[in-house]
Amino acid sequence: MQVTLLGHREKENINMSNMYKNVKTWSPFVGCGFSCKYCIPSFQRQLKRVAGMIGCDLCRDYKPHTHPERLNKIPSAPTILVCGTGDIAFCKNKYVRQIIDTIDAHKPRKPKLYYLQSKNPACFRPYLPWLDEKYILVTTLETNRDTGYAEISQAPPPSIRFADFYALNYPRKVVTIEPVLDFDLDTFTNWILSLMDQDTLQYVWFGYDSKRCSLPEPSTEKAQRLVDILKGHGVEVRGKTLRGIRV
Ligand code: SF4
């Protein structure tokens, strides 16, 4: 997943998200092995600075690892990005169970939403029986194109990721098209609209690469067309790094 630095850094609970309003990231697990090209100069570099402050070499190297001392420190925000400083696909099932137990035992004054995000959405499968309405599942689909994707990321190719996300029997899903990569308009819109038809899609995030990592990007006209088609079918599109695209 990619989130960007908001500026508020706590020693124990690192808030690194301005992607979602009123969101704080809670990081009892940190790290990822998908090595997305666009993550290294942005998100991982930011975490490296935080790692220096807290003295964690594993955070500095972005190696998957746990921070159990953070388990009982769920931030005070309406929405919590669970393990947002990494990808939960690299977290052991037993520890995910602990995270979910902690959330379930947490009794905030106002109900919260908890986002679980992964670029390998198949990893959510064993957790589905544990989840209730306070959880939203998120995956990133930057494109529909598998060809050349391995040069961008070691995550499952987009077609597998979409199929796995679609197959999850879960009623609350969000797709992040960010950073958008060049795509095939018909296929890509059909993927998103099929989630709409499934009645699981809450909304879509859309945005260009904010760090200019020389990614293969669609033209603004094509990107606008995608957004317009989605909106025309009733999909809520939320924007970030829009470069003139109207959402
Ligand atoms: S999947 Fe991993 S490497 Fe890719 S953007 Fe997310 S955290 Fe970074």
Short mmCIF file of N, CA and C in Angstrom, two decimals, residues 105-218:
data_model
loop_
_atom_site.label_atom_id
_atom_site.label_comp_id
_atom_site.label_asym_id
_atom_site.label_seq_id
_atom_site.Cartn_x
_atom_site.Cartn_y
_atom_site.Cartn_z
N ALA A 105 -11.75 -5.72 21.19
CA ALA A 105 -11.83 -5.42 22.62
C ALA A 105 -11.83 -3.91 22.89
N HIS A 106 -11.44 -3.15 21.88
CA HIS A 106 -11.35 -1.70 22.02
C HIS A 106 -12.77 -1.10 22.05
N LYS A 107 -13.03 -0.27 23.02
CA LYS A 107 -14.39 0.30 23.14
C LYS A 107 -14.32 1.83 23.07
N PRO A 108 -14.16 2.38 21.87
CA PRO A 108 -14.09 3.84 21.75
C PRO A 108 -15.46 4.47 22.02
N ARG A 109 -15.43 5.77 22.36
CA ARG A 109 -16.72 6.44 22.64
C ARG A 109 -17.59 6.48 21.39
N LYS A 110 -16.93 6.74 20.25
CA LYS A 110 -17.67 6.74 18.98
C LYS A 110 -17.16 5.59 18.13
N PRO A 111 -18.04 4.95 17.37
CA PRO A 111 -17.59 3.81 16.55
C PRO A 111 -16.52 4.25 15.53
N LYS A 112 -15.61 3.36 15.26
CA LYS A 112 -14.54 3.64 14.29
C LYS A 112 -14.66 2.71 13.10
N LEU A 113 -14.02 3.11 12.02
CA LEU A 113 -13.86 2.24 10.87
C LEU A 113 -12.41 1.78 10.80
N TYR A 114 -12.21 0.54 10.42
CA TYR A 114 -10.86 -0.02 10.34
C TYR A 114 -10.61 -0.50 8.91
N TYR A 115 -9.61 0.07 8.27
CA TYR A 115 -9.26 -0.33 6.91
C TYR A 115 -8.14 -1.36 6.96
N LEU A 116 -8.37 -2.48 6.28
CA LEU A 116 -7.32 -3.49 6.10
C LEU A 116 -6.97 -3.49 4.62
N GLN A 117 -5.71 -3.22 4.30
CA GLN A 117 -5.33 -3.08 2.90
C GLN A 117 -4.19 -4.02 2.55
N SER A 118 -4.30 -4.61 1.36
CA SER A 118 -3.21 -5.47 0.89
C SER A 118 -3.18 -5.50 -0.63
N LYS A 119 -1.98 -5.63 -1.16
CA LYS A 119 -1.84 -5.86 -2.60
C LYS A 119 -1.87 -7.35 -2.91
N ASN A 120 -2.10 -8.16 -1.90
CA ASN A 120 -2.38 -9.58 -2.12
C ASN A 120 -3.68 -9.91 -1.40
N PRO A 121 -4.81 -9.49 -1.97
CA PRO A 121 -6.08 -9.60 -1.23
C PRO A 121 -6.48 -11.03 -0.88
N ALA A 122 -5.87 -12.01 -1.52
CA ALA A 122 -6.16 -13.40 -1.14
C ALA A 122 -5.81 -13.63 0.33
N CYS A 123 -4.91 -12.80 0.85
CA CYS A 123 -4.49 -12.99 2.26
C CYS A 123 -5.64 -12.71 3.22
N PHE A 124 -6.67 -11.99 2.75
CA PHE A 124 -7.81 -11.67 3.64
C PHE A 124 -8.71 -12.88 3.90
N ARG A 125 -8.62 -13.87 3.02
CA ARG A 125 -9.60 -14.98 3.05
C ARG A 125 -9.78 -15.60 4.43
N PRO A 126 -8.68 -16.00 5.08
CA PRO A 126 -8.89 -16.65 6.39
C PRO A 126 -9.46 -15.72 7.45
N TYR A 127 -9.39 -14.41 7.21
CA TYR A 127 -9.83 -13.47 8.25
C TYR A 127 -11.31 -13.10 8.13
N LEU A 128 -11.91 -13.43 7.00
CA LEU A 128 -13.29 -12.96 6.77
C LEU A 128 -14.26 -13.34 7.90
N PRO A 129 -14.17 -14.58 8.44
CA PRO A 129 -15.14 -14.92 9.50
C PRO A 129 -14.96 -14.08 10.76
N TRP A 130 -13.82 -13.41 10.88
CA TRP A 130 -13.56 -12.61 12.09
C TRP A 130 -14.03 -11.16 11.95
N LEU A 131 -14.38 -10.77 10.73
CA LEU A 131 -14.64 -9.35 10.48
C LEU A 131 -16.12 -9.01 10.57
N ASP A 132 -16.40 -7.79 11.04
CA ASP A 132 -17.78 -7.31 11.05
C ASP A 132 -17.85 -5.96 10.35
N GLU A 133 -18.95 -5.25 10.56
CA GLU A 133 -19.21 -4.04 9.76
C GLU A 133 -18.22 -2.90 10.00
N LYS A 134 -17.39 -2.99 10.99
CA LYS A 134 -16.44 -1.89 11.21
C LYS A 134 -15.17 -2.02 10.34
N TYR A 135 -15.07 -3.10 9.60
CA TYR A 135 -13.88 -3.33 8.77
C TYR A 135 -14.19 -3.08 7.28
N ILE A 136 -13.25 -2.44 6.60
CA ILE A 136 -13.33 -2.26 5.15
C ILE A 136 -12.07 -2.85 4.54
N LEU A 137 -12.24 -3.63 3.50
CA LEU A 137 -11.09 -4.25 2.83
C LEU A 137 -10.69 -3.40 1.62
N VAL A 138 -9.41 -3.18 1.48
CA VAL A 138 -8.90 -2.30 0.42
C VAL A 138 -7.81 -3.02 -0.36
N THR A 139 -7.85 -2.85 -1.67
CA THR A 139 -6.68 -3.26 -2.46
C THR A 139 -6.36 -2.17 -3.47
N THR A 140 -5.14 -2.19 -3.94
CA THR A 140 -4.69 -1.24 -4.97
C THR A 140 -4.74 -1.92 -6.32
N LEU A 141 -5.34 -1.26 -7.28
CA LEU A 141 -5.26 -1.69 -8.68
C LEU A 141 -4.80 -0.48 -9.47
N GLU A 142 -3.53 -0.41 -9.78
CA GLU A 142 -3.03 0.77 -10.50
C GLU A 142 -3.39 0.69 -11.98
N THR A 143 -3.66 -0.53 -12.46
CA THR A 143 -3.90 -0.79 -13.88
C THR A 143 -4.56 -2.16 -13.99
N ASN A 144 -4.99 -2.50 -15.18
CA ASN A 144 -5.44 -3.87 -15.44
C ASN A 144 -4.32 -4.69 -16.09
N ARG A 145 -3.24 -4.04 -16.49
CA ARG A 145 -2.23 -4.69 -17.33
C ARG A 145 -1.19 -5.45 -16.51
N ASP A 146 -1.08 -6.74 -16.83
CA ASP A 146 -0.06 -7.57 -16.18
C ASP A 146 1.31 -7.39 -16.86
N THR A 147 1.26 -7.19 -18.18
CA THR A 147 2.52 -7.10 -18.93
C THR A 147 3.34 -5.92 -18.43
N GLY A 148 4.56 -6.21 -18.05
CA GLY A 148 5.46 -5.16 -17.57
C GLY A 148 5.28 -4.82 -16.10
N TYR A 149 4.25 -5.40 -15.48
CA TYR A 149 3.98 -5.01 -14.09
C TYR A 149 5.11 -5.43 -13.15
N ALA A 150 5.78 -6.54 -13.46
CA ALA A 150 6.86 -7.02 -12.59
C ALA A 150 8.00 -6.02 -12.49
N GLU A 151 8.08 -5.11 -13.46
CA GLU A 151 9.11 -4.07 -13.36
C GLU A 151 8.70 -2.96 -12.39
N ILE A 152 7.41 -2.96 -12.04
CA ILE A 152 6.91 -1.92 -11.13
C ILE A 152 6.83 -2.45 -9.70
N SER A 153 6.43 -3.73 -9.56
CA SER A 153 6.15 -4.27 -8.23
C SER A 153 6.24 -5.79 -8.25
N GLN A 154 6.58 -6.34 -7.11
CA GLN A 154 6.59 -7.80 -6.95
C GLN A 154 5.27 -8.31 -6.39
N ALA A 155 4.30 -7.45 -6.25
CA ALA A 155 2.98 -7.88 -5.77
C ALA A 155 2.31 -8.74 -6.83
N PRO A 156 1.28 -9.52 -6.47
CA PRO A 156 0.58 -10.31 -7.49
C PRO A 156 0.15 -9.41 -8.65
N PRO A 157 0.22 -9.94 -9.88
CA PRO A 157 -0.15 -9.10 -11.03
C PRO A 157 -1.60 -8.63 -10.93
N PRO A 158 -1.91 -7.51 -11.55
CA PRO A 158 -3.24 -6.91 -11.40
C PRO A 158 -4.40 -7.88 -11.66
N SER A 159 -4.28 -8.74 -12.68
CA SER A 159 -5.43 -9.61 -12.99
C SER A 159 -5.69 -10.60 -11.86
N ILE A 160 -4.62 -11.12 -11.26
CA ILE A 160 -4.78 -12.05 -10.13
C ILE A 160 -5.34 -11.29 -8.93
N ARG A 161 -4.80 -10.11 -8.73
CA ARG A 161 -5.23 -9.30 -7.57
C ARG A 161 -6.72 -8.97 -7.69
N PHE A 162 -7.12 -8.55 -8.89
CA PHE A 162 -8.53 -8.24 -9.06
C PHE A 162 -9.39 -9.48 -8.82
N ALA A 163 -9.01 -10.61 -9.43
CA ALA A 163 -9.82 -11.84 -9.29
C ALA A 163 -9.93 -12.24 -7.82
N ASP A 164 -8.83 -12.14 -7.11
CA ASP A 164 -8.84 -12.51 -5.68
C ASP A 164 -9.70 -11.55 -4.86
N PHE A 165 -9.62 -10.27 -5.20
CA PHE A 165 -10.41 -9.27 -4.46
C PHE A 165 -11.89 -9.47 -4.76
N TYR A 166 -12.18 -9.69 -6.03
CA TYR A 166 -13.58 -9.89 -6.43
C TYR A 166 -14.15 -11.13 -5.72
N ALA A 167 -13.35 -12.17 -5.61
CA ALA A 167 -13.84 -13.44 -5.05
C ALA A 167 -14.08 -13.39 -3.55
N LEU A 168 -13.59 -12.37 -2.89
CA LEU A 168 -13.79 -12.30 -1.43
C LEU A 168 -15.27 -12.09 -1.12
N ASN A 169 -15.78 -12.96 -0.33
CA ASN A 169 -17.19 -12.83 0.06
C ASN A 169 -17.28 -11.87 1.24
N TYR A 170 -17.22 -10.58 0.88
CA TYR A 170 -17.21 -9.55 1.91
C TYR A 170 -17.93 -8.31 1.38
N PRO A 171 -18.75 -7.67 2.17
CA PRO A 171 -19.63 -6.63 1.62
C PRO A 171 -19.05 -5.22 1.54
N ARG A 172 -17.88 -4.98 2.08
CA ARG A 172 -17.36 -3.60 2.08
C ARG A 172 -15.94 -3.58 1.52
N LYS A 173 -15.82 -3.10 0.28
CA LYS A 173 -14.52 -3.08 -0.40
C LYS A 173 -14.26 -1.68 -0.98
N VAL A 174 -12.99 -1.33 -1.00
CA VAL A 174 -12.54 -0.07 -1.61
C VAL A 174 -11.37 -0.40 -2.53
N VAL A 175 -11.33 0.26 -3.68
CA VAL A 175 -10.21 0.09 -4.61
C VAL A 175 -9.44 1.41 -4.68
N THR A 176 -8.13 1.30 -4.62
CA THR A 176 -7.25 2.46 -4.78
C THR A 176 -6.58 2.38 -6.14
N ILE A 177 -6.93 3.28 -7.03
CA ILE A 177 -6.26 3.37 -8.34
C ILE A 177 -5.21 4.46 -8.19
N GLU A 178 -4.15 4.13 -7.52
CA GLU A 178 -3.16 5.16 -7.17
C GLU A 178 -1.84 4.51 -6.78
N PRO A 179 -0.77 4.79 -7.45
CA PRO A 179 -0.65 5.71 -8.58
C PRO A 179 -1.11 5.02 -9.87
N VAL A 180 -1.96 5.71 -10.60
CA VAL A 180 -2.53 5.10 -11.80
C VAL A 180 -1.43 4.83 -12.82
N LEU A 181 -1.50 3.64 -13.43
CA LEU A 181 -0.61 3.27 -14.54
C LEU A 181 -1.46 3.14 -15.80
N ASP A 182 -0.82 3.19 -16.95
CA ASP A 182 -1.60 3.11 -18.19
C ASP A 182 -2.42 1.82 -18.20
N PHE A 183 -3.60 1.90 -18.75
CA PHE A 183 -4.56 0.79 -18.64
C PHE A 183 -5.36 0.64 -19.93
N ASP A 184 -6.10 -0.45 -20.02
CA ASP A 184 -7.04 -0.65 -21.13
C ASP A 184 -8.42 -0.23 -20.62
N LEU A 185 -8.95 0.78 -21.24
CA LEU A 185 -10.15 1.42 -20.70
C LEU A 185 -11.31 0.45 -20.47
N ASP A 186 -11.60 -0.37 -21.47
CA ASP A 186 -12.77 -1.27 -21.35
C ASP A 186 -12.57 -2.27 -20.21
N THR A 187 -11.41 -2.92 -20.22
CA THR A 187 -11.16 -3.96 -19.20
C THR A 187 -11.15 -3.35 -17.81
N PHE A 188 -10.46 -2.24 -17.68
CA PHE A 188 -10.30 -1.66 -16.34
C PHE A 188 -11.64 -1.16 -15.79
N THR A 189 -12.40 -0.49 -16.62
CA THR A 189 -13.70 -0.01 -16.14
C THR A 189 -14.60 -1.21 -15.80
N ASN A 190 -14.52 -2.26 -16.63
CA ASN A 190 -15.36 -3.44 -16.34
C ASN A 190 -15.01 -4.06 -15.00
N TRP A 191 -13.72 -4.09 -14.68
CA TRP A 191 -13.31 -4.64 -13.38
C TRP A 191 -13.99 -3.86 -12.24
N ILE A 192 -13.86 -2.54 -12.31
CA ILE A 192 -14.39 -1.72 -11.21
C ILE A 192 -15.92 -1.82 -11.17
N LEU A 193 -16.52 -1.80 -12.35
CA LEU A 193 -17.99 -1.85 -12.38
C LEU A 193 -18.51 -3.21 -11.92
N SER A 194 -17.72 -4.26 -12.12
CA SER A 194 -18.17 -5.58 -11.66
C SER A 194 -18.22 -5.61 -10.12
N LEU A 195 -17.35 -4.85 -9.49
CA LEU A 195 -17.42 -4.75 -8.03
C LEU A 195 -18.67 -3.96 -7.62
N MET A 196 -19.00 -2.95 -8.44
CA MET A 196 -20.25 -2.21 -8.19
C MET A 196 -21.43 -3.15 -8.31
N ASP A 197 -21.44 -3.96 -9.39
CA ASP A 197 -22.54 -4.90 -9.61
C ASP A 197 -22.64 -5.90 -8.46
N GLN A 198 -21.49 -6.22 -7.92
CA GLN A 198 -21.45 -7.17 -6.80
C GLN A 198 -22.02 -6.53 -5.53
N ASP A 199 -22.17 -5.19 -5.60
CA ASP A 199 -22.71 -4.43 -4.47
C ASP A 199 -21.78 -4.44 -3.25
N THR A 200 -20.49 -4.45 -3.55
CA THR A 200 -19.52 -4.45 -2.45
C THR A 200 -18.67 -3.18 -2.44
N LEU A 201 -18.65 -2.46 -3.57
CA LEU A 201 -17.72 -1.34 -3.70
C LEU A 201 -18.25 -0.10 -2.97
N GLN A 202 -17.46 0.39 -2.01
CA GLN A 202 -17.87 1.59 -1.27
C GLN A 202 -17.49 2.86 -2.05
N TYR A 203 -16.27 2.89 -2.56
CA TYR A 203 -15.79 4.00 -3.38
C TYR A 203 -14.42 3.65 -3.95
N VAL A 204 -13.90 4.55 -4.77
CA VAL A 204 -12.61 4.35 -5.41
C VAL A 204 -11.74 5.57 -5.14
N TRP A 205 -10.48 5.35 -4.83
CA TRP A 205 -9.49 6.42 -4.80
C TRP A 205 -8.81 6.48 -6.14
N PHE A 206 -8.60 7.67 -6.65
CA PHE A 206 -7.90 7.81 -7.92
C PHE A 206 -6.81 8.87 -7.79
N GLY A 207 -5.62 8.58 -8.31
CA GLY A 207 -4.58 9.61 -8.29
C GLY A 207 -3.36 9.20 -9.10
N TYR A 208 -2.62 10.21 -9.52
CA TYR A 208 -1.35 9.99 -10.20
C TYR A 208 -0.23 9.84 -9.17
N ASP A 209 0.90 9.36 -9.65
CA ASP A 209 2.11 9.24 -8.84
C ASP A 209 2.58 10.63 -8.39
N SER A 210 2.62 10.83 -7.09
CA SER A 210 2.99 12.16 -6.58
C SER A 210 4.51 12.37 -6.60
N LYS A 211 5.27 11.31 -6.77
CA LYS A 211 6.73 11.43 -6.69
C LYS A 211 7.42 11.39 -8.04
N ARG A 212 6.61 11.29 -9.09
CA ARG A 212 7.18 11.30 -10.45
C ARG A 212 8.29 10.25 -10.60
N CYS A 213 7.92 9.00 -10.46
CA CYS A 213 8.89 7.90 -10.51
C CYS A 213 9.05 7.33 -11.92
N SER A 214 8.71 8.09 -12.92
CA SER A 214 8.82 7.64 -14.32
C SER A 214 7.99 6.39 -14.58
N LEU A 215 6.79 6.39 -14.09
CA LEU A 215 5.90 5.25 -14.31
C LEU A 215 5.20 5.40 -15.66
N PRO A 216 4.78 4.28 -16.27
CA PRO A 216 4.00 4.39 -17.51
C PRO A 216 2.57 4.83 -17.18
N GLU A 217 2.27 6.07 -17.45
CA GLU A 217 0.99 6.64 -17.00
C GLU A 217 0.04 6.84 -18.17
N PRO A 218 -1.24 6.86 -17.90
CA PRO A 218 -2.21 7.17 -18.96
C PRO A 218 -2.23 8.68 -19.22
#
